[in-house]
Short mmCIF file of C-alpha atoms in Angstrom, two decimals:
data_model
loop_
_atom_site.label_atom_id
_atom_site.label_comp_id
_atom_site.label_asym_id
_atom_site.label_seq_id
_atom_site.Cartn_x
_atom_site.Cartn_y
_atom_site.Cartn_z
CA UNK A 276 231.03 71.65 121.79
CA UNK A 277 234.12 69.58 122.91
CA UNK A 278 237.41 70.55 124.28
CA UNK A 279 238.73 70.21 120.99
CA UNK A 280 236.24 71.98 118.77
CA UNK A 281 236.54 74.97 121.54
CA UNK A 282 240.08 75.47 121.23
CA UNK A 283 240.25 74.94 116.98
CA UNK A 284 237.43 77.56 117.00
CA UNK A 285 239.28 80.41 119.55
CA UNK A 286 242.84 79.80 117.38
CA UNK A 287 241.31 80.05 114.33
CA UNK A 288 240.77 83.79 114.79
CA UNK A 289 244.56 84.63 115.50
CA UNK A 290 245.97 85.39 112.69
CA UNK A 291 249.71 85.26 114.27
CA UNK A 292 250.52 81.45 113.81
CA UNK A 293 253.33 81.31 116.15
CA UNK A 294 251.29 81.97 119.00
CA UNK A 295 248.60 79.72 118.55
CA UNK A 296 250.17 76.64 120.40
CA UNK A 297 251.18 78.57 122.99
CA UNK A 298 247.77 79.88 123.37
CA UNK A 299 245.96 76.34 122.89
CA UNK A 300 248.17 75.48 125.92
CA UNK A 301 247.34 77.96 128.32
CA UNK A 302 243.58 77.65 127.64
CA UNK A 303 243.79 73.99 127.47
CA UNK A 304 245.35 74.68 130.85
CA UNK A 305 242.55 76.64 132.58
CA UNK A 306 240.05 74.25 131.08
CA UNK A 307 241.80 71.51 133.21
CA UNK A 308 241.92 73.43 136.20
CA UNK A 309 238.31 74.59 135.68
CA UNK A 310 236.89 71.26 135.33
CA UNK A 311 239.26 69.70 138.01
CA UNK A 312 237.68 72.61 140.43
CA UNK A 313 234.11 71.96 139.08
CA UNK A 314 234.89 68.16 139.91
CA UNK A 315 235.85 68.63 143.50
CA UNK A 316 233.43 71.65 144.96
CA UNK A 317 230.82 70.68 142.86
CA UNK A 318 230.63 66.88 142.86
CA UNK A 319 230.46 66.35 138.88
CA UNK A 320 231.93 63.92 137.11
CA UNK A 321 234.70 64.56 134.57
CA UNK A 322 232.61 64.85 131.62
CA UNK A 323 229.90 67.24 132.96
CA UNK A 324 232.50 69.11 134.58
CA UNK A 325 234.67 69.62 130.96
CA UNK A 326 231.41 70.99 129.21
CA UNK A 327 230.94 73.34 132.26
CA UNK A 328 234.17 74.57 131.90
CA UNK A 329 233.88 75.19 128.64
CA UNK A 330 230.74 76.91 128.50
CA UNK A 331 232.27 78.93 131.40
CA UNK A 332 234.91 80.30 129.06
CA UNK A 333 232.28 82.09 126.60
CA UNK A 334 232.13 82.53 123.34
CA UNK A 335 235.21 81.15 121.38
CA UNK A 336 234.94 82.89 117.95
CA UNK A 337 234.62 86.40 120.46
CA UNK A 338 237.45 84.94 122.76
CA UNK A 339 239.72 84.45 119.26
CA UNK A 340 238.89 87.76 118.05
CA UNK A 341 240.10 89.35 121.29
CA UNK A 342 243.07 87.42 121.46
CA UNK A 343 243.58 87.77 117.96
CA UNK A 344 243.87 92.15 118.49
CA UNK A 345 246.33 90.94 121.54
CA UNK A 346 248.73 89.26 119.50
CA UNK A 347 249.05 92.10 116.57
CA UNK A 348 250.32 90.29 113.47
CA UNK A 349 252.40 92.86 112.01
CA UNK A 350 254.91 93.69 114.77
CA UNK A 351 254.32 90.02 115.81
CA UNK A 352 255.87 88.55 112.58
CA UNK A 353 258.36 91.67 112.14
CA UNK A 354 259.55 89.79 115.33
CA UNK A 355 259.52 86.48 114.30
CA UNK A 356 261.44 87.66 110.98
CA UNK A 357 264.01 89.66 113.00
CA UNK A 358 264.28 86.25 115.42
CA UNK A 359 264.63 84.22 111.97
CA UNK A 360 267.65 86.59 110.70
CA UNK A 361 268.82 86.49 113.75
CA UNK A 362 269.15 82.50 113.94
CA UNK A 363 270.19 82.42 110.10
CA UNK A 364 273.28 85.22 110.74
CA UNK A 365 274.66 83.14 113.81
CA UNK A 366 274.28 79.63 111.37
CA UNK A 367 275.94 81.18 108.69
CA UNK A 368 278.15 83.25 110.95
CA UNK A 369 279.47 79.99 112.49
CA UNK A 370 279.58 77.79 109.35
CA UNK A 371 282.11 79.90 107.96
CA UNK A 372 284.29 80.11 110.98
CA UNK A 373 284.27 76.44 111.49
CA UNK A 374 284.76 75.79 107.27
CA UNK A 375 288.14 78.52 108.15
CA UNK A 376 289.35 76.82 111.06
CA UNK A 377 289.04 73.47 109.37
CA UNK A 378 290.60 74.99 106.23
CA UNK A 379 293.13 76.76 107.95
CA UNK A 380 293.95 73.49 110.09
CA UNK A 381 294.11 71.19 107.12
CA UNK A 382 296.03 74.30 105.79
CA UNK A 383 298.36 74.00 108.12
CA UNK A 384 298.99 70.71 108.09
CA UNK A 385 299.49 70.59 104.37
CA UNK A 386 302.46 72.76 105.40
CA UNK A 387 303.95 71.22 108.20
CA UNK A 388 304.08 68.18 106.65
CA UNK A 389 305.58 69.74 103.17
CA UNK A 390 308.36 71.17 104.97
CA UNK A 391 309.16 68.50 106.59
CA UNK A 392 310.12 66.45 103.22
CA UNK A 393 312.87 67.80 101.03
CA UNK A 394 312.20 68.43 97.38
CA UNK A 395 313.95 67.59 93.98
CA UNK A 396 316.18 70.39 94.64
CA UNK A 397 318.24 68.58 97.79
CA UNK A 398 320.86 66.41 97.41
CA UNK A 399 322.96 64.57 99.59
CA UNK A 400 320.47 64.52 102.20
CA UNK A 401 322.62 63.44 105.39
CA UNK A 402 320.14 63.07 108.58
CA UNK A 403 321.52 64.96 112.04
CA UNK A 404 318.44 64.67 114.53
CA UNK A 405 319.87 66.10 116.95
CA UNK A 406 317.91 68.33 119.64
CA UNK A 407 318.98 71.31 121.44
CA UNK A 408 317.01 72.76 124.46
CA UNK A 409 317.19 76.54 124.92
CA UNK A 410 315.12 77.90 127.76
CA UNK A 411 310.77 76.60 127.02
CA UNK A 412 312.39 76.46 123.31
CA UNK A 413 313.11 72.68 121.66
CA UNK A 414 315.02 72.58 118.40
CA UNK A 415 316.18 69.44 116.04
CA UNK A 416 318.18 69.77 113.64
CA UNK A 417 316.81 66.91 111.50
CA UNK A 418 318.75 66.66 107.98
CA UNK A 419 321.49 68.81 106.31
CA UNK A 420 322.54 68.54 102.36
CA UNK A 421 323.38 70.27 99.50
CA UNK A 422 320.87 72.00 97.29
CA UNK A 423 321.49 71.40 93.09
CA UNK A 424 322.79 74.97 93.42
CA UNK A 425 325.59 74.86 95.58
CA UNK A 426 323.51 75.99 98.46
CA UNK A 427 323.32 74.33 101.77
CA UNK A 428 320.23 72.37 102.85
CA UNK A 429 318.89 72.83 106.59
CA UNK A 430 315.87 70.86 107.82
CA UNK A 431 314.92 71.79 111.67
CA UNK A 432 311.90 71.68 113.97
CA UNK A 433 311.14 74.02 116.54
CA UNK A 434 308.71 73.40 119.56
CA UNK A 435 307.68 75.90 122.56
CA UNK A 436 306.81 74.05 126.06
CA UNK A 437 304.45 75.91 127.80
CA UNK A 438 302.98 79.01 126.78
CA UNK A 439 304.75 81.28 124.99
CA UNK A 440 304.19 84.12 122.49
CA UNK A 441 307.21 83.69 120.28
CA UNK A 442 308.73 80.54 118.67
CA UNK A 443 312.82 79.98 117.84
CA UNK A 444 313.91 82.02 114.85
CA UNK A 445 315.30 79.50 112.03
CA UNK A 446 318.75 78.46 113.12
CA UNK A 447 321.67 79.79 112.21
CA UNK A 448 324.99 78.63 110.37
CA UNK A 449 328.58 78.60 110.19
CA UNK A 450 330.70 77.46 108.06
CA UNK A 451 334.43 76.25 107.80
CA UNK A 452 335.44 79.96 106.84
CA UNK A 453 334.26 81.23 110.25
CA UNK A 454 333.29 84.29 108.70
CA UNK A 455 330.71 84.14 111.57
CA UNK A 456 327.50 82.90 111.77
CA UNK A 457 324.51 83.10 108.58
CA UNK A 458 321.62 83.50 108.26
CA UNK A 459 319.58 81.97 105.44
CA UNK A 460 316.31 81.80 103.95
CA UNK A 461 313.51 79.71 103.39
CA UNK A 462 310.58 78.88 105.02
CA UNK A 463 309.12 77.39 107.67
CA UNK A 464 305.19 76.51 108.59
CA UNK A 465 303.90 77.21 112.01
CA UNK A 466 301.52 75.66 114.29
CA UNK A 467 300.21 77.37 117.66
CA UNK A 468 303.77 75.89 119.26
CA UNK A 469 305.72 74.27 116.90
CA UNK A 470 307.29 75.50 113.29
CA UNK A 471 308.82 73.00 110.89
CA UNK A 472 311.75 74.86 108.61
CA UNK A 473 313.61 74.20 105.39
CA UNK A 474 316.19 76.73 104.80
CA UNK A 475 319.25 77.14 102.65
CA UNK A 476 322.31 79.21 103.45
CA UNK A 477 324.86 80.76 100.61
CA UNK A 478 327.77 78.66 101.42
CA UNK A 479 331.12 80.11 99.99
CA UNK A 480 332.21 77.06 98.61
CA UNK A 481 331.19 74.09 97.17
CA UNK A 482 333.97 71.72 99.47
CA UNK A 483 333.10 69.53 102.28
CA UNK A 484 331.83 72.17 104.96
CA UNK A 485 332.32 71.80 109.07
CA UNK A 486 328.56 73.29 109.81
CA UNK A 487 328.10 74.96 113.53
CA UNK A 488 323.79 75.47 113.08
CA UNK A 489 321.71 76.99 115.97
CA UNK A 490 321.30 79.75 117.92
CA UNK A 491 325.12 80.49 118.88
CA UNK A 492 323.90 84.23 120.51
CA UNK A 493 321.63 82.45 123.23
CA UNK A 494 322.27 82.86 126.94
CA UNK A 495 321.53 81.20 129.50
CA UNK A 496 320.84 77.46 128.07
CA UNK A 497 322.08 74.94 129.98
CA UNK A 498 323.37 72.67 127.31
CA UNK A 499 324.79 73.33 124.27
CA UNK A 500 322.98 75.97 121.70
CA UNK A 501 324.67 74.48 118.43
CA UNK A 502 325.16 71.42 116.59
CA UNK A 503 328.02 70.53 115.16
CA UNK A 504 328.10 68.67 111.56
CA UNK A 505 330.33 67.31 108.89
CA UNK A 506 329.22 68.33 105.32
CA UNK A 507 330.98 66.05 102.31
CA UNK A 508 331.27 68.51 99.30
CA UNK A 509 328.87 69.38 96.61
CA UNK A 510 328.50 66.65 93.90
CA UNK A 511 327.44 67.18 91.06
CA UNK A 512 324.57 65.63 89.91
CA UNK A 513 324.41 63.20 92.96
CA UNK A 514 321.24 62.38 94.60
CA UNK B 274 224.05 90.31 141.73
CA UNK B 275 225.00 90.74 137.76
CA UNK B 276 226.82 93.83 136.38
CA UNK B 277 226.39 95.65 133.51
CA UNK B 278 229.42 94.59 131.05
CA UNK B 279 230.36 98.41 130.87
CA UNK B 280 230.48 98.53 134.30
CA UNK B 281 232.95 95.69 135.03
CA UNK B 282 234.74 96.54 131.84
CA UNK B 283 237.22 99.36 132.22
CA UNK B 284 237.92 98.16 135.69
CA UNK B 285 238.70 94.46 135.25
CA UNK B 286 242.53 95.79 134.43
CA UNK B 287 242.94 97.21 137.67
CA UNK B 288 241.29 94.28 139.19
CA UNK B 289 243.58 92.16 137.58
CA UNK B 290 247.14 94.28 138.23
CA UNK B 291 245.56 94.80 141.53
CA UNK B 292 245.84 90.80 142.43
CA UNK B 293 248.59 90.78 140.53
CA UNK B 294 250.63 93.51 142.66
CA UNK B 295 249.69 90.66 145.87
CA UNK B 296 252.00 88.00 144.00
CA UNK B 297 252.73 85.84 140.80
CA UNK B 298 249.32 84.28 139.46
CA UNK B 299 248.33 82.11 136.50
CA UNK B 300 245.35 83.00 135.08
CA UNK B 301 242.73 80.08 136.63
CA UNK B 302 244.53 81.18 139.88
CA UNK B 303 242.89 85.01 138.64
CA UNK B 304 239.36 83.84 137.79
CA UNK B 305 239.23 82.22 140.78
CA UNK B 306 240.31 84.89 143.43
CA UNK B 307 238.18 87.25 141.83
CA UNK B 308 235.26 85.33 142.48
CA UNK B 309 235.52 84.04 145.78
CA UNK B 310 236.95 87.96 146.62
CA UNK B 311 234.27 89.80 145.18
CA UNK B 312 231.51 86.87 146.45
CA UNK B 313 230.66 85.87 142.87
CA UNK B 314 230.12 89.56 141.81
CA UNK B 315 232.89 89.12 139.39
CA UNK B 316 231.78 85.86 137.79
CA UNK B 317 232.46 86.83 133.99
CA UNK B 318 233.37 84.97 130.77
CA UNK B 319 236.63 83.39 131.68
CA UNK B 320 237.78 83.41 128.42
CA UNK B 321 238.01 87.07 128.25
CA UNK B 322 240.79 87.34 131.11
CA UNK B 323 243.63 86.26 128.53
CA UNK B 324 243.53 88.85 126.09
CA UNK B 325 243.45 91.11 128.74
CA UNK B 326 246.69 89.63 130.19
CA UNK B 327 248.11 89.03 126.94
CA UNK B 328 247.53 92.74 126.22
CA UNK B 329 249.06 93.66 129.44
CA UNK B 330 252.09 91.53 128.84
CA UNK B 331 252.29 93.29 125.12
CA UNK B 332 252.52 96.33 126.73
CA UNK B 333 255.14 95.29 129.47
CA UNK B 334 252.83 96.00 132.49
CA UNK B 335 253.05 92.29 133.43
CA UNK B 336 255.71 89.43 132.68
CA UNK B 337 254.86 86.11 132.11
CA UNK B 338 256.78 82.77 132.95
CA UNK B 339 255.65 79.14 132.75
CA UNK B 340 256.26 76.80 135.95
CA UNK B 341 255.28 73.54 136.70
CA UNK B 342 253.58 72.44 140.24
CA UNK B 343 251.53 69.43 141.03
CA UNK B 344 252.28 68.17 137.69
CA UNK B 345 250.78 70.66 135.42
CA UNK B 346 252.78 73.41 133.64
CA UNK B 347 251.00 76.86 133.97
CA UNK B 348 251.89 79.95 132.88
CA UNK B 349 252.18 82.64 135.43
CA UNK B 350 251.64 86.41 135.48
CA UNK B 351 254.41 89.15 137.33
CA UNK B 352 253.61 92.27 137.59
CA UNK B 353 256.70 94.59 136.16
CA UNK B 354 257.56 98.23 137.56
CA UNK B 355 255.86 99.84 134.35
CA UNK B 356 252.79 97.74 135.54
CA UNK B 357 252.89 98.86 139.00
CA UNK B 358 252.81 102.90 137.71
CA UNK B 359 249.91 101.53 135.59
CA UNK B 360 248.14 100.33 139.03
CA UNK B 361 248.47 103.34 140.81
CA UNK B 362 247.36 105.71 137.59
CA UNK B 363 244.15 103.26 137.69
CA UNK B 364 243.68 102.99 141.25
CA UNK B 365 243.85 107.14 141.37
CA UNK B 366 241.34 107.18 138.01
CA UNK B 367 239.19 104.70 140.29
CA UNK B 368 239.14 106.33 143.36
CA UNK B 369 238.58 109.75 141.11
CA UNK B 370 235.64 108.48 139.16
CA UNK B 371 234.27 106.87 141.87
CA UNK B 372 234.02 109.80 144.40
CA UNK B 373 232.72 112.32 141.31
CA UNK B 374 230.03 109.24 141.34
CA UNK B 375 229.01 109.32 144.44
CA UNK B 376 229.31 113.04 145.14
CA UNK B 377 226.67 113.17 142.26
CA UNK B 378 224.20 110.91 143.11
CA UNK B 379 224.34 112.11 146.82
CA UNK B 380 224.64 115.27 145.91
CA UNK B 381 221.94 116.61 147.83
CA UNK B 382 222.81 115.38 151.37
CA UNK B 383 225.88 116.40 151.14
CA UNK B 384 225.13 119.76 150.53
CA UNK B 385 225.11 120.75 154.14
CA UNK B 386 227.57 117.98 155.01
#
């Protein structure tokens, strides 16, 4: 009987099949060792000394029997199953929290980008682009206009340096009546550090408008917290 | 001088945990000591060492690892804490079984001892 035959004859008997390679290694393992000892205190050569090793080991179908009662099969593949859901739970598990963060990133790029560019609605889109720094807090003002309502159109950026837990509110705005500073509505998107804002702001009429937008309550800037811009009226039906 | 297979088979465990309890062994490493310890006494079917050590590792009295040396990976054999309880239970059942032997079978001169 060779090595081989050996080893397919004591596996055969454990029922368990995950363990059998494991097995098959650690007796192919003392065979070496057997033989190499066999070799060196007993001056054979290789061959002789493999089919003394072998024949040292015993019986294999006994040997597989024995090994087969170690390596219970029940409990042994209600491990292997719990190992498989395991494995499966964290692959699954991890697919759908990568598939949400790419979804929520493409999300939120959709977004920031979609703010960014006016709709139909705005007319008389003038472009400002002018920054303001307040504290960690960066703020454009990037575009004001009319929208086909009479409202006022406000297109800003806002970017945190650093890290911070809070962004910039949207801007605020006043208008020629100094009846104090609005606010408005609308929305903005947010990334981890920077939000990207349309709003519109009730203006009380439609004439050309002398704007003061930003953050006119902040203390403690060094520069300026508002931007100053000329509005030409409402038109109607202008682009 | 051959033994009985009953003889040598309840005991090979606590042979086994015994060598164990010296220091880390892989199982050629066990087959081996026992021999050359026991001056070929122990000589037995190799083969049946590893389901007794798989057995033992089943039912945590020993922990196995593999490591490589001289080129050759081999799985070694630790004994565990629950293992070395096991070893002294068995050593006590030894030395138990063994005197209730011998007091028996020299039961006579020891009568007066």
């Amino acid at each position: 009987m060779n090595q081989a035959e050996f080893l397919n004859r004591v596996v055969k008997k454990v029922r368990f099949l995950p363990d059998r390679p494991d097995i098959r290694e650690e007796l192919t393992g003392h065979l070496l060792d057997s033989k190499d000892w066999l070799m060196e205190t007993e001056g054979l050569d290789e061959e002789t000394a493999l089919a003394q090793a072998i024949a040292r080991m015993g019986d294999p179908d006994a040997l597989g029997r024995e090994l087969n009662h170690a390596h219970n099969p029940f409990l042994g593949w209600l491990w292997w199953l719990s190992q498989l859901v395991c494995v499966l739970t964290c692959c699954t598990l991890g697919l759908l929290l990568a598939f949400s963060l790419v979804a929520g990133g493409l999300g939120t790029i959709y977004n920031l980008a979609n703010y960014s560019t006016p709709g139909d609605e705005v007319q008389q889109l003038m472009p400002v682009h002018e920054k303001l720094t307040l504290g960690p807090h960066r703020a454009e003002i990037r575009a004001v206009g009319w929208t086909k309502d009479g409202e006022i159109y406000l297109s800003y950026r806002t970017w945190t340096l650093g890290r911070y837990s809070w962004n910039l509110s949207a801007p605020q705005v006043q208008f020629t009546d100094k009846e104090g500073p609005h606010g408005g509505s609308g929305s903005a998107a947010s990334s981890l550090f920077m939000s990207v804002g349309a709003y519109t702001y009730e203006a009380t009429d439609r004439g050309a408008q002398t704007l003061i937008i930003g953050w006119p309550d902040w203390n403690g800037a060094q520069g300026p917290t508002t931007v100053t811009v000329e509005l030409p009226a409402w038109k109607e039906g202008a682009a | 001088m051959t033994f009985d297979k009953g003889l040598l088979g309840g005991s090979t465990r606590l042979l086994v945990l015994s060598l164990l309890n010296e220091g880390d062994r892989y199982g050629y490493e066990i087959i081996r000591t026992l021999a050359e310890r026991s001056e070929q006494a122990f000589a037995f079917q190799e083969g049946t060492l590893y389901p007794i050590l798989h057995k033992m590792e089943h039912a945590g009295w020993v922990r196995a690892y593999e490591k490589t040396a001289d080129g050759r990976k081999r799985r070694y054999y630790a004994i565990t804490d629950k293992g070395k309880k096991q070893l002294a239970d068995e050593r006590e059942q030894w030395q138990a079984f063994s005197g209730a032997v011998t007091r028996v079978i020299e039961g006579g001169a020891h009568a007066f001892a």
